[in-house]
Amino acid sequence: MAEIIRTPRTDALVLDVLGRHGELDRTALAQLTGLARSTVTDVLVRLGRQEVIVQRPGTGGRVGRPSGVVALACPPGVIGVLALTNGVLQAAAVGFDGTIHATRSVETVLYELTDGLVRPGTDLLEAAMSKGDIPRGQLRCAVLCVPLPLSTRGGVPHRDRTPPPQLTTRMHQLPQWLLTDPARALGEQLGVPAWAENDANLAALGEAAFGAGRGTDDLIYLKVVVGVGAGLILGGRLHRGAGGLAGELAHLHVKEDGPVCVCGGRGCLMTQFNSPRLVDLVQSAHPQTLTLEDVLALADSRDPGVLRVLADLGRLLGRSLADACVYLNPSQIIVDGLLGGAADPVIDGIREMVQRYLQPLAATGLTVVRGHLGANAEILGAVALARLNYRDPALAAP
Ligand SMILES: [Zn+2]
């Protein structure tokens, strides 16, 4: 197993800020850590000796003061990322700097992975590494991305009481390894440190470290249409909540007398607005059978009917988000970049509700933008998570 570096608290603080903000000069480091400049200098000397940071010359700087920027040194080797959705399992070998070296994917039904992710997942990861000519010994750690919440104990939160055997629920169809400790299962198989995280949480970390949220400490990331969820970055940290259920947007209550949801609630967003429902709403105006990709392409071409449907989704989310912003006061809401042009009407709908319902001063300080990372948001979020965890487990998200 790779050695994990343990550091004093001040060093950990500097590493944490560098991990979240990328390159910084000493002044910014002092401001963001709250440490005195002299302390920052001492820490940088220590971290420089350990070769966990790199210092590069800057373009300016005042006379008599050291100019230059500081960044985390990227460890050699790769992070193995396994991203599990309801339809596809994707494996990626990614550098600690965020360079995606190789990917492989295979169609996968989540509920059929009863023997564990381990065999198909690790096989796929090794195939991806082989495709990228990356020796197996280069694998330093692994991250599993799942489209479900994960509790602080590691598995998918679920009720202990089981229904009668002839009346199995979707939740009870989930493989046992996913309900208990998926990170441990993966780590034991690969022989490297491994972590598991919810997809929207990873996308939030990805956008915060590499995308639209760089330099922002308080943001809400929204994953919509292709899966539904939210990731919260508060005070620069991923906020998972007491039971790992923070940001479970799919279970936002939107219809009083709606159908029962897999979570046990009624009228949850996921029962009212999901990919098949979106396609159904648009299908009536088209003679050919539409797919979700067709609907997103129509949105890209500014089809008025699709724009109205997506703006309604934005307003539905925006009404609730306006209240969430009262509690959290974020400076940014980032909407799933995977939607491409289809994100714009959703953003318009959210902005409309925020302007209407949020305290004007808070609304003025809030921007609603499209994510920059598209389909790579979760993979780059896995890199952000690995960079924090691999250097110091005390900084891990849970
Ligand atoms: Zn629900």
Short mmCIF file of C-alpha atoms and ligand atoms in Angstrom, two decimals:
data_model
loop_
_atom_site.label_atom_id
_atom_site.label_comp_id
_atom_site.label_asym_id
_atom_site.label_seq_id
_atom_site.Cartn_x
_atom_site.Cartn_y
_atom_site.Cartn_z
CA MET A 1 0.00 0.00 0.00
CA ALA A 2 1.29 3.49 -0.84
CA GLU A 3 2.64 5.54 2.03
CA ILE A 4 0.33 8.26 3.28
CA ILE A 5 1.98 11.48 4.43
CA ARG A 6 0.99 12.76 7.88
CA THR A 7 1.52 16.46 8.58
CA PRO A 8 1.14 19.05 11.36
CA ARG A 9 -2.10 21.00 11.41
CA THR A 10 -0.72 24.17 9.78
CA ASP A 11 0.83 22.12 6.98
CA ALA A 12 -2.43 20.26 6.49
CA LEU A 13 -4.28 23.58 6.29
CA VAL A 14 -1.97 24.88 3.56
CA LEU A 15 -2.21 21.60 1.63
CA ASP A 16 -5.98 21.69 1.93
CA VAL A 17 -6.25 25.23 0.55
CA LEU A 18 -3.82 24.43 -2.29
CA GLY A 19 -5.80 21.30 -3.09
CA ARG A 20 -8.99 23.31 -3.42
CA HIS A 21 -7.66 26.40 -5.17
CA GLY A 22 -4.76 25.21 -7.31
CA GLU A 23 -1.88 27.68 -7.74
CA LEU A 24 -1.71 30.53 -5.22
CA ASP A 25 0.80 33.19 -4.24
CA ARG A 26 1.89 33.60 -0.61
CA THR A 27 -0.44 36.53 0.07
CA ALA A 28 -3.47 34.58 -1.08
CA LEU A 29 -2.30 31.57 0.89
CA ALA A 30 -2.07 33.64 4.05
CA GLN A 31 -5.54 35.12 3.46
CA LEU A 32 -7.22 31.82 2.70
CA THR A 33 -5.60 29.89 5.55
CA GLY A 34 -5.80 32.69 8.10
CA LEU A 35 -2.13 32.08 8.95
CA ALA A 36 0.51 34.78 9.35
CA ARG A 37 2.81 35.23 6.35
CA SER A 38 5.79 34.17 8.43
CA THR A 39 3.98 30.96 9.38
CA VAL A 40 3.11 30.33 5.73
CA THR A 41 6.78 30.77 4.83
CA ASP A 42 7.84 28.24 7.49
CA VAL A 43 5.22 25.77 6.29
CA LEU A 44 6.30 26.14 2.65
CA VAL A 45 9.92 25.46 3.58
CA ARG A 46 8.87 22.28 5.40
CA LEU A 47 6.56 21.12 2.62
CA GLY A 48 9.19 21.94 0.01
CA ARG A 49 11.67 19.64 1.78
CA GLN A 50 9.05 16.87 1.74
CA GLU A 51 8.55 17.53 -2.01
CA VAL A 52 4.78 17.71 -1.63
CA ILE A 53 4.59 21.24 -3.10
CA VAL A 54 6.25 22.98 -6.01
CA GLN A 55 7.14 26.68 -6.15
CA ARG A 56 7.30 28.45 -9.48
CA PRO A 57 8.42 31.97 -10.36
CA GLY A 58 5.56 34.42 -10.69
CA THR A 59 5.12 37.20 -13.20
CA GLY A 60 5.29 40.06 -10.73
CA GLY A 61 5.91 40.67 -7.06
CA ARG A 62 7.05 43.63 -5.05
CA VAL A 63 10.72 44.48 -4.67
CA GLY A 64 12.26 42.75 -1.66
CA ARG A 65 9.49 40.14 -1.39
CA PRO A 66 9.60 36.62 -2.73
CA SER A 67 7.38 36.45 -5.79
CA GLY A 68 6.03 33.28 -7.24
CA VAL A 69 3.24 30.81 -6.92
CA VAL A 70 2.89 27.61 -4.96
CA ALA A 71 1.03 24.48 -6.02
CA LEU A 72 0.73 20.90 -4.90
CA ALA A 73 3.32 18.58 -6.34
CA CYS A 74 1.52 15.85 -8.21
CA PRO A 75 2.53 12.40 -7.01
CA PRO A 76 3.62 10.04 -9.76
CA GLY A 77 1.24 7.36 -10.85
CA VAL A 78 -2.48 7.38 -11.53
CA ILE A 79 -5.81 7.35 -9.77
CA GLY A 80 -8.16 4.59 -10.90
CA VAL A 81 -11.70 5.92 -11.17
CA LEU A 82 -14.74 3.70 -11.53
CA ALA A 83 -17.89 5.64 -12.28
CA LEU A 84 -21.08 3.69 -11.91
CA THR A 85 -24.38 4.93 -13.31
CA ASN A 86 -27.64 3.14 -13.85
CA GLY A 87 -26.64 2.33 -17.42
CA VAL A 88 -22.86 2.40 -17.76
CA LEU A 89 -19.75 1.49 -15.80
CA GLN A 90 -16.80 3.67 -16.81
CA ALA A 91 -13.19 3.16 -15.80
CA ALA A 92 -10.56 5.90 -16.09
CA ALA A 93 -6.86 6.15 -15.32
CA VAL A 94 -6.24 9.77 -14.33
CA GLY A 95 -3.15 11.65 -13.22
CA PHE A 96 -3.14 13.65 -9.98
CA ASP A 97 -2.99 16.77 -12.16
CA GLY A 98 -6.35 15.86 -13.72
CA THR A 99 -4.99 14.50 -17.01
CA ILE A 100 -7.26 11.69 -18.17
CA HIS A 101 -4.89 9.11 -19.67
CA ALA A 102 -7.31 6.38 -20.70
CA THR A 103 -10.95 5.37 -20.30
CA ARG A 104 -13.04 2.28 -20.98
CA SER A 105 -16.74 1.76 -20.46
CA VAL A 106 -19.27 -1.02 -20.61
CA GLU A 107 -23.05 -1.14 -20.36
CA THR A 108 -23.95 -2.19 -16.84
CA VAL A 109 -27.17 -2.62 -14.92
CA LEU A 110 -26.50 -1.46 -11.37
CA TYR A 111 -29.02 -3.84 -9.83
CA GLU A 112 -27.38 -6.83 -11.50
CA LEU A 113 -23.93 -6.33 -9.97
CA THR A 114 -24.79 -8.82 -7.26
CA ASP A 115 -21.32 -10.37 -7.01
CA GLY A 116 -19.75 -7.03 -6.42
CA LEU A 117 -18.28 -4.37 -8.58
CA VAL A 118 -14.96 -5.96 -7.97
CA ARG A 119 -14.60 -8.32 -10.90
CA PRO A 120 -16.15 -6.27 -13.74
CA GLY A 121 -14.85 -3.01 -12.29
CA THR A 122 -11.25 -3.99 -11.73
CA ASP A 123 -11.14 -5.84 -15.07
CA LEU A 124 -12.36 -2.70 -16.80
CA LEU A 125 -9.87 -0.51 -14.95
CA GLU A 126 -7.01 -2.81 -15.90
CA ALA A 127 -8.23 -2.73 -19.51
CA ALA A 128 -8.20 1.07 -19.43
CA MET A 129 -4.68 1.11 -17.97
CA SER A 130 -3.51 -1.36 -20.57
CA LYS A 131 -5.04 0.83 -23.30
CA GLY A 132 -3.04 3.77 -21.96
CA ASP A 133 0.18 1.70 -21.60
CA ILE A 134 0.14 2.33 -17.85
CA PRO A 135 1.82 -0.42 -15.78
CA ARG A 136 -0.31 -1.85 -12.96
CA GLY A 137 2.28 -0.64 -10.43
CA GLN A 138 1.45 2.96 -11.33
CA LEU A 139 -1.97 2.69 -9.66
CA ARG A 140 -1.77 4.71 -6.42
CA CYS A 141 -5.38 4.79 -5.25
CA ALA A 142 -8.93 4.38 -6.50
CA VAL A 143 -12.24 6.23 -6.31
CA LEU A 144 -15.68 4.75 -6.90
CA CYS A 145 -18.47 7.06 -8.08
CA VAL A 146 -22.01 5.83 -7.39
CA PRO A 147 -25.37 7.35 -8.37
CA LEU A 148 -26.73 6.88 -4.84
CA PRO A 149 -26.12 8.55 -1.48
CA LEU A 150 -23.51 6.99 0.80
CA SER A 151 -23.74 7.10 4.55
CA THR A 152 -20.88 8.07 6.81
CA ARG A 153 -20.50 4.33 7.52
CA GLY A 154 -19.77 3.80 3.83
CA GLY A 155 -22.77 2.05 2.29
CA VAL A 156 -26.01 3.23 0.69
CA PRO A 157 -28.39 4.32 3.51
CA HIS A 158 -31.36 1.99 3.72
CA ARG A 159 -34.08 0.93 6.08
CA ASP A 160 -33.32 -2.18 8.10
CA ARG A 161 -36.83 -3.59 7.92
CA THR A 162 -37.26 -5.74 4.86
CA PRO A 163 -40.57 -6.18 3.04
CA PRO A 164 -42.15 -9.59 2.51
CA PRO A 165 -39.90 -11.60 0.15
CA GLN A 166 -42.45 -11.58 -2.67
CA LEU A 167 -42.59 -7.78 -2.52
CA THR A 168 -38.96 -6.77 -2.92
CA THR A 169 -38.27 -3.03 -3.33
CA ARG A 170 -35.74 -1.48 -5.71
CA MET A 171 -33.58 -0.65 -2.71
CA HIS A 172 -33.43 -4.28 -1.63
CA GLN A 173 -32.30 -5.26 -5.14
CA LEU A 174 -29.08 -3.36 -4.62
CA PRO A 175 -26.01 -5.59 -4.28
CA GLN A 176 -24.91 -6.22 -0.70
CA TRP A 177 -21.40 -4.79 -1.22
CA LEU A 178 -23.01 -1.46 -2.17
CA LEU A 179 -25.15 -1.44 0.98
CA THR A 180 -22.21 -2.14 3.29
CA ASP A 181 -18.81 -0.69 2.36
CA PRO A 182 -18.09 -0.37 -1.38
CA ALA A 183 -14.80 1.51 -0.89
CA ARG A 184 -13.40 -1.26 1.25
CA ALA A 185 -14.40 -3.91 -1.29
CA LEU A 186 -12.66 -2.00 -4.06
CA GLY A 187 -9.56 -1.19 -2.00
CA GLU A 188 -9.08 -4.80 -0.93
CA GLN A 189 -9.35 -6.02 -4.50
CA LEU A 190 -6.92 -3.46 -5.91
CA GLY A 191 -4.52 -3.34 -2.96
CA VAL A 192 -4.50 0.48 -2.87
CA PRO A 193 -6.36 3.07 -0.75
CA ALA A 194 -9.88 3.54 -2.13
CA TRP A 195 -12.79 5.88 -1.46
CA ALA A 196 -16.40 5.95 -2.63
CA GLU A 197 -18.56 9.00 -3.16
CA ASN A 198 -21.92 10.02 -4.59
CA ASP A 199 -21.86 11.26 -8.22
CA ALA A 200 -23.28 14.77 -7.61
CA ASN A 201 -20.86 15.25 -4.69
CA LEU A 202 -17.95 14.30 -6.94
CA ALA A 203 -19.17 16.58 -9.72
CA ALA A 204 -19.34 19.44 -7.19
CA LEU A 205 -15.77 18.73 -6.09
CA GLY A 206 -14.69 18.54 -9.74
CA GLU A 207 -16.24 21.86 -10.71
CA ALA A 208 -14.85 23.47 -7.54
CA ALA A 209 -11.28 22.29 -8.21
CA PHE A 210 -11.08 22.28 -12.01
CA GLY A 211 -14.14 24.00 -13.46
CA ALA A 212 -16.70 26.76 -13.04
CA GLY A 213 -16.34 26.90 -9.25
CA ARG A 214 -12.59 27.50 -9.01
CA GLY A 215 -11.90 30.03 -6.28
CA THR A 216 -15.41 29.68 -4.84
CA ASP A 217 -15.84 28.33 -1.31
CA ASP A 218 -19.64 28.20 -1.18
CA LEU A 219 -21.51 26.66 -4.08
CA ILE A 220 -24.38 24.37 -4.94
CA TYR A 221 -23.88 21.99 -7.87
CA LEU A 222 -27.02 20.66 -9.57
CA LYS A 223 -27.09 17.43 -11.49
CA VAL A 224 -30.32 17.42 -13.47
CA VAL A 225 -32.08 15.44 -16.22
CA VAL A 226 -29.34 12.79 -16.65
CA GLY A 227 -29.68 11.70 -13.01
CA VAL A 228 -30.82 14.17 -10.38
CA GLY A 229 -28.86 15.31 -7.35
CA ALA A 230 -26.98 18.17 -5.77
CA GLY A 231 -23.53 18.56 -4.26
CA LEU A 232 -22.88 21.22 -1.63
CA ILE A 233 -19.51 22.87 -1.09
CA LEU A 234 -19.74 24.97 2.07
CA GLY A 235 -16.79 26.85 3.49
CA GLY A 236 -14.62 25.08 0.91
CA ARG A 237 -15.65 21.62 2.10
CA LEU A 238 -17.94 19.02 0.67
CA HIS A 239 -20.99 18.93 2.94
CA ARG A 240 -22.39 15.42 3.19
CA GLY A 241 -24.74 15.90 6.15
CA ALA A 242 -25.21 13.70 9.20
CA GLY A 243 -26.21 10.63 7.21
CA GLY A 244 -24.67 11.38 3.81
CA LEU A 245 -28.05 12.56 2.48
CA ALA A 246 -27.33 16.29 2.01
CA GLY A 247 -28.26 17.47 -1.47
CA GLU A 248 -30.48 14.50 -2.30
CA LEU A 249 -32.36 16.64 -4.78
CA ALA A 250 -34.13 13.64 -6.31
CA HIS A 251 -36.19 13.48 -3.12
CA LEU A 252 -37.16 17.13 -2.98
CA HIS A 253 -40.89 17.17 -2.28
CA VAL A 254 -42.70 18.78 -5.23
CA LYS A 255 -46.17 17.19 -5.37
CA GLU A 256 -48.42 16.75 -2.36
CA ASP A 257 -50.41 13.76 -3.67
CA GLY A 258 -47.69 12.30 -5.92
CA PRO A 259 -46.76 8.62 -6.25
CA VAL A 260 -44.69 6.82 -3.63
CA CYS A 261 -40.96 7.11 -4.23
CA VAL A 262 -38.27 4.46 -3.69
CA CYS A 263 -37.18 6.50 -0.66
CA GLY A 264 -40.55 5.93 1.01
CA GLY A 265 -41.67 9.54 0.55
CA ARG A 266 -44.43 10.84 -1.75
CA GLY A 267 -44.28 13.24 -4.67
CA CYS A 268 -40.48 13.42 -4.82
CA LEU A 269 -38.89 15.27 -7.72
CA MET A 270 -37.60 12.03 -9.25
CA THR A 271 -41.17 10.72 -9.55
CA GLN A 272 -42.25 13.91 -11.34
CA PHE A 273 -39.26 14.80 -13.46
CA ASN A 274 -36.82 12.27 -14.88
CA SER A 275 -35.30 11.47 -18.25
CA PRO A 276 -38.18 9.28 -19.58
CA ARG A 277 -40.71 11.88 -18.40
CA LEU A 278 -38.82 14.65 -20.20
CA VAL A 279 -38.83 12.62 -23.42
CA ASP A 280 -42.56 11.87 -22.98
CA LEU A 281 -43.36 15.56 -22.60
CA VAL A 282 -41.68 16.36 -25.91
CA GLN A 283 -42.65 13.20 -27.83
CA SER A 284 -46.21 14.37 -28.56
CA ALA A 285 -44.95 16.96 -31.08
CA HIS A 286 -42.76 14.54 -33.04
CA PRO A 287 -43.68 11.65 -35.37
CA GLN A 288 -40.43 9.72 -34.84
CA THR A 289 -39.52 8.06 -31.54
CA LEU A 290 -37.31 10.42 -29.53
CA THR A 291 -34.41 9.62 -27.25
CA LEU A 292 -33.02 11.80 -24.45
CA GLU A 293 -30.14 12.78 -26.77
CA ASP A 294 -32.73 13.94 -29.35
CA VAL A 295 -34.43 16.11 -26.74
CA LEU A 296 -31.12 17.66 -25.65
CA ALA A 297 -30.27 18.32 -29.31
CA LEU A 298 -33.64 20.04 -29.74
CA ALA A 299 -32.84 22.21 -26.73
CA ASP A 300 -29.49 23.07 -28.30
CA SER A 301 -31.34 24.21 -31.44
CA ARG A 302 -33.63 26.38 -29.28
CA ASP A 303 -36.80 24.37 -29.93
CA PRO A 304 -39.45 26.50 -28.16
CA GLY A 305 -41.41 23.57 -26.69
CA VAL A 306 -38.33 21.94 -25.18
CA LEU A 307 -37.10 25.29 -23.86
CA ARG A 308 -40.42 25.77 -22.05
CA VAL A 309 -40.29 22.32 -20.48
CA LEU A 310 -36.71 22.83 -19.28
CA ALA A 311 -37.45 26.34 -18.02
CA ASP A 312 -40.32 24.84 -15.99
CA LEU A 313 -37.82 22.41 -14.47
CA GLY A 314 -35.56 25.36 -13.66
CA ARG A 315 -38.45 27.22 -11.98
CA LEU A 316 -39.42 24.08 -10.03
CA LEU A 317 -35.86 23.73 -8.74
CA GLY A 318 -35.35 27.48 -8.40
CA ARG A 319 -38.28 27.97 -6.05
CA SER A 320 -36.78 25.53 -3.58
CA LEU A 321 -33.22 26.71 -4.21
CA ALA A 322 -34.21 30.26 -3.33
CA ASP A 323 -35.11 28.99 0.15
CA ALA A 324 -31.93 26.92 0.37
CA CYS A 325 -29.94 30.06 -0.47
CA VAL A 326 -31.53 31.84 2.50
CA TYR A 327 -30.03 29.19 4.76
CA LEU A 328 -26.68 28.71 3.01
CA ASN A 329 -25.92 32.01 1.21
CA PRO A 330 -23.84 30.44 -1.59
CA SER A 331 -22.10 32.62 -4.16
CA GLN A 332 -22.65 30.22 -7.04
CA ILE A 333 -25.11 27.66 -8.37
CA ILE A 334 -23.56 25.45 -11.05
CA VAL A 335 -25.87 23.54 -13.38
CA ASP A 336 -24.75 20.21 -14.85
CA GLY A 337 -22.49 20.97 -17.82
CA LEU A 338 -23.39 17.61 -19.39
CA LEU A 339 -26.63 19.23 -20.56
CA GLY A 340 -24.76 21.53 -22.96
CA GLY A 341 -27.15 24.14 -24.40
CA ALA A 342 -30.05 22.45 -22.61
CA ALA A 343 -28.67 23.86 -19.34
CA ASP A 344 -29.47 27.42 -20.41
CA PRO A 345 -33.29 27.31 -20.04
CA VAL A 346 -32.87 25.49 -16.71
CA ILE A 347 -30.54 28.28 -15.60
CA ASP A 348 -33.03 30.92 -16.81
CA GLY A 349 -35.79 29.27 -14.75
CA ILE A 350 -33.61 29.14 -11.63
CA ARG A 351 -32.55 32.78 -12.03
CA GLU A 352 -36.17 33.85 -12.37
CA MET A 353 -37.15 32.19 -9.07
CA VAL A 354 -34.03 33.37 -7.24
CA GLN A 355 -34.67 36.96 -8.32
CA ARG A 356 -38.28 36.67 -7.24
CA TYR A 357 -37.93 34.94 -3.88
CA LEU A 358 -34.43 35.45 -2.51
CA GLN A 359 -33.47 38.45 -0.39
CA PRO A 360 -32.16 40.98 -2.99
CA LEU A 361 -28.79 41.40 -1.30
CA ALA A 362 -28.18 37.63 -1.34
CA ALA A 363 -29.49 37.37 -4.91
CA THR A 364 -27.06 40.07 -6.07
CA GLY A 365 -24.11 38.07 -4.78
CA LEU A 366 -25.26 34.85 -6.42
CA THR A 367 -24.41 33.69 -9.94
CA VAL A 368 -26.07 30.77 -11.72
CA VAL A 369 -23.81 29.25 -14.36
CA ARG A 370 -23.33 26.19 -16.53
CA GLY A 371 -20.66 23.69 -15.43
CA HIS A 372 -17.44 23.65 -17.43
CA LEU A 373 -16.49 19.98 -17.16
CA GLY A 374 -19.35 18.23 -18.95
CA ALA A 375 -19.07 14.45 -18.87
CA ASN A 376 -15.75 14.63 -16.97
CA ALA A 377 -17.09 16.40 -13.86
CA GLU A 378 -17.30 13.23 -11.74
CA ILE A 379 -13.92 11.90 -12.89
CA LEU A 380 -12.18 15.18 -12.06
CA GLY A 381 -14.08 15.29 -8.78
CA ALA A 382 -12.57 11.88 -8.03
CA VAL A 383 -9.15 13.44 -8.62
CA ALA A 384 -9.97 16.28 -6.21
CA LEU A 385 -11.13 13.76 -3.59
CA ALA A 386 -8.07 11.57 -4.07
CA ARG A 387 -5.72 14.56 -3.78
CA LEU A 388 -7.21 15.46 -0.41
CA ASN A 389 -7.43 11.92 0.93
CA TYR A 390 -4.18 10.56 -0.41
CA ARG A 391 -2.12 13.27 1.24
CA ASP A 392 -3.76 13.26 4.64
CA PRO A 393 -6.70 11.08 5.71
CA ALA A 394 -7.54 13.65 8.41
CA LEU A 395 -8.74 15.93 5.60
CA ALA A 396 -11.05 13.30 4.09
CA ALA A 397 -14.57 14.43 3.33
CA PRO A 398 -16.60 12.28 5.78
ZN ZN B 1 -37.98 10.09 -2.78
#
